[in-house]
């Protein structure tokens, strides 16, 4: 096991990793930017070190700053959290070159799964169905038009280097394709420094279901069930739950078993998530793998009782997984609500400011992962996630009821949050019936959704 | 020890003292009141007289070269923390359990030592450290990176420097990042020792502003 881990992230995930380190009896150093000097993980850390200014490019995204901090504080491993440098194989390589361990897949594994298109081909070869898509990257407009015609409209234009739904566009006609492709290229270039694009068939009314896996260095892997993340706004997840409400137990077992078989065969290592689109007939298509701990990991932790962050750290340290598929027992139902500093009434504009009052909810089955405290000033430089409210119950209706009660208990004063959209979701018939699809909120519009909830 | 000087010399001294107290000091006090400085010193013949504002009455000093909202203000201890908020840990501790600040080598063989970090974060980073003269107008050169500090030849007390002059480097994974003077002034001294691991923004070199030194 590691002696000392540098936590190269911020907010709730920095806190979550710090807690995992404490339970593993490993020292932790929190690396922070000047904007996060007063943040809770910095205050709770045994040790903290300022690595740069507020601008993430010079702090959380600066490989030299992060690695230098790990070296001078005597760490032997770096935990990148999610976002920032968490899936950067070059960073992972430089970490290793400094005799440190990157907590995640080893660099060569990250490299193997770095290209989404390559990963689809790789895992497709190990038996995972993939969405019909373009043959490789789009060379030019003519190639794009030809491939779109072959796949059949509507199609989704996707950046190869993308993530989190950035730079994606759905088009229904050749004319739309031609104009959108220019926009996508320039967005992808500025967001990821790589303007490679590919096409995918657009599945109407699909659901987003993902499978959590954990594979140790010795090729021993388990799946930890699936999560349904269909409640999205502009490709950003806002609510996740497990088990997936509309999949039969047999369909879930089939999906999860095929996922773990494929990633073990392809040589994956550490925790990871395979994302699928599931259509109305419960046919599933593999879309991408996330080689990191995910925001919504607590949903799975609530069901299985397995600490995924601790598991991730143990695997990176070279320990065997220590449990088998039969040991992974899923119990009940869990829902995670992402509490964001954004205004649903104002096109979800992100906000910042001082938290005047904060009260986390409690009670049976409730877990609140948040870095807020009264008086904390939410800086404007980073993402808008304030915390995650997770509600567990022996069944879905109980989990939803507990989630509703917890939302009513939650107090975050001083900032505009998206709590109202969650209240509306947990009261909406579509959600209660488990009929949410990935495009539903965008199609009817969040404002209309809120208004409908207010009437009912 | 008997006084070796003769009576005439003593009487000249007394006259000098009377003249200073009666004429020069009131003039200096008036001057100090109009200047935005904490301290004035004049020399005349063998005499030197220094006037200093009482603590707290001077201009804001010790402000950092880098912009640090909420940390650079006097009284920042209360800023942003509601009662009951956890007390921040204020130092980066030595990375080697056996090491103490006094016994770590600076050649890297036992790893760098770690000094207290950051303004308002170190337990000892009070006004005294920021302004050791009790009121002199001072500035601090801070670290441009996280790494190991190596002071340069100019980082020696008494050295006159101009704004932008290099005072040393912070070595970040073998890449030197220059520490520069934020002002025209005179180096008072280095705050952390050579070979110390420092964080971004950490106070490294203490300077006195040139306008004060020139007695303008």
Coordinates of N, CA, C and O in Angstrom, one line a residue, chain A residues 32 34 37-38 43 45 47-53 64-65 67-69 72-73 98 374-375, chain B residues 68 70-71 79-82 86-87 89 92-93 95 114 121 146-148 172-173 197 199-200:
Chain A
X32 N -3.9 22.2 -3.9 CA -5.0 23.2 -4.2 C -4.5 24.4 -4.9 O -3.4 24.8 -4.9
X34 N -5.0 28.7 -5.6 CA -5.2 29.8 -4.7 C -6.7 30.0 -4.4 O -7.1 30.5 -3.4
X37 N -8.1 27.9 -1.4 CA -7.4 28.0 -0.1 C -8.3 27.7 1.1 O -7.9 27.1 2.1
X38 N -9.5 28.2 1.1 CA -10.4 28.1 2.2 C -11.3 26.9 2.0 O -12.3 26.8 2.8
X43 N -8.9 22.4 4.5 CA -9.0 22.5 5.9 C -9.0 21.2 6.7 O -8.4 21.1 7.7
X45 N -7.5 18.4 5.5 CA -6.3 17.6 5.2 C -5.3 17.7 6.3 O -5.2 18.7 7.0
X47 N -2.3 17.6 5.5 CA -1.3 18.5 4.8 C -1.9 19.0 3.5 O -2.7 18.3 2.9
X48 N -1.6 20.2 3.2 CA -2.1 20.8 1.9 C -1.0 21.7 1.3 O -0.2 22.2 2.0
X49 N -1.0 21.7 0.0 CA 0.1 22.5 -0.7 C -0.5 23.2 -1.9 O -1.3 22.7 -2.7
X50 N -0.3 24.5 -1.9 CA -0.8 25.4 -3.0 C 0.1 25.1 -4.3 O 1.3 25.3 -4.2
X51 N -0.6 24.8 -5.4 CA 0.2 24.4 -6.6 C 0.1 25.5 -7.7 O 0.7 25.3 -8.7
X52 N -0.8 26.5 -7.5 CA -0.8 27.5 -8.5 C -2.0 28.4 -8.4 O -2.8 28.3 -7.4
X53 N -2.2 29.3 -9.3 CA -3.3 30.2 -9.2 C -4.7 29.6 -9.6 O -4.7 28.4 -9.9
X64 N 3.4 19.5 -14.4 CA 4.6 19.8 -13.6 C 4.2 20.3 -12.2 O 4.9 19.9 -11.3
X65 N 3.2 21.1 -12.1 CA 2.9 21.6 -10.7 C 2.4 20.5 -9.8 O 2.8 20.4 -8.7
X67 N 3.0 17.2 -10.1 CA 4.0 16.2 -9.9 C 5.1 16.8 -8.9 O 5.5 16.1 -8.0
X68 N 5.4 18.1 -9.1 CA 6.4 18.7 -8.3 C 5.9 18.7 -6.8 O 6.6 18.5 -5.9
X69 N 4.6 19.0 -6.7 CA 4.0 19.0 -5.3 C 4.1 17.6 -4.7 O 4.4 17.5 -3.5
X72 N 7.9 17.1 -3.7 CA 8.4 17.8 -2.5 C 7.7 17.5 -1.2 O 8.2 17.7 -0.2
X73 N 6.5 16.9 -1.3 CA 5.8 16.5 -0.1 C 6.1 15.0 0.2 O 5.5 14.5 1.2
X98 N 8.5 9.8 -12.6 CA 9.0 10.4 -11.4 C 8.9 9.4 -10.2 O 8.8 9.9 -9.1
X374 N -21.0 26.5 6.0 CA -21.5 27.9 6.0 C -20.4 28.8 6.0 O -19.4 28.7 6.7
X375 N -20.5 29.8 5.1 CA -19.4 30.8 5.0 C -18.5 30.5 3.9 O -17.7 31.4 3.5
Chain B
X68 N -3.8 38.5 -3.7 CA -4.4 37.5 -2.9 C -5.6 38.0 -2.2 O -5.6 38.4 -1.0
X70 N -8.7 38.2 0.0 CA -9.1 37.6 1.3 C -8.0 37.1 2.1 O -8.2 36.8 3.3
X71 N -6.8 37.1 1.6 CA -5.7 36.7 2.5 C -4.7 37.9 2.7 O -3.9 37.8 3.6
X79 N -12.2 36.5 7.8 CA -12.8 36.5 6.5 C -13.3 35.1 6.1 O -12.5 34.2 6.1
X80 N -14.5 35.1 5.7 CA -15.0 33.8 5.0 C -15.3 32.7 6.0 O -15.6 31.6 5.5
X81 N -15.0 32.8 7.2 CA -15.2 31.7 8.1 C -16.3 32.0 9.1 O -16.2 33.0 9.9
X82 N -17.3 31.3 9.1 CA -18.3 31.4 10.1 C -17.8 30.8 11.4 O -17.0 29.9 11.3
X86 N -14.2 24.6 10.6 CA -13.0 23.9 11.1 C -11.7 24.8 10.9 O -11.7 25.6 9.9
X87 N -10.9 24.7 11.8 CA -9.6 25.5 11.8 C -8.7 25.0 10.7 O -8.4 23.8 10.7
X89 N -5.5 23.8 8.8 CA -4.1 23.4 9.1 C -3.2 24.4 8.4 O -3.4 24.7 7.3
X92 N 2.6 23.2 5.9 CA 3.0 21.9 5.2 C 4.1 21.4 6.1 O 5.0 22.0 6.4
X93 N 3.9 20.1 6.6 CA 4.8 19.6 7.5 C 6.0 19.0 6.8 O 6.0 18.7 5.6
X95 N 8.4 16.6 5.1 CA 8.0 15.4 4.4 C 8.7 14.2 4.9 O 8.3 13.1 4.7
X114 N 10.7 21.5 4.6 CA 9.5 22.3 4.3 C 9.3 23.4 5.3 O 9.3 23.1 6.5
X121 N -1.4 31.5 6.8 CA -1.5 30.1 6.9 C -0.5 29.6 8.0 O -0.7 28.6 8.7
X146 N 5.5 25.6 -7.3 CA 5.7 24.6 -6.2 C 7.0 23.9 -6.6 O 7.2 23.4 -7.7
X147 N 8.0 23.9 -5.7 CA 9.3 23.3 -5.9 C 10.3 23.5 -4.8 O 9.9 23.7 -3.7
X148 N 11.5 23.6 -5.2 CA 12.6 23.8 -4.2 C 13.3 25.1 -4.4 O 13.7 25.4 -5.6
X172 N 11.2 23.5 -10.3 CA 10.1 22.7 -10.4 C 10.4 21.5 -11.4 O 10.5 21.7 -12.6
X173 N 10.7 20.4 -10.8 CA 11.0 19.2 -11.5 C 12.2 19.5 -12.5 O 12.2 19.0 -13.6
X197 N 11.6 23.2 0.3 CA 10.4 23.0 -0.6 C 9.4 24.1 -0.3 O 9.1 24.3 0.9
X199 N 5.7 26.2 -1.6 CA 4.5 26.1 -2.4 C 4.3 27.3 -3.3 O 5.0 28.3 -3.1
X200 N 3.4 27.3 -4.2 CA 3.1 28.5 -5.0 C 2.6 29.6 -4.1 O 1.8 29.4 -3.2

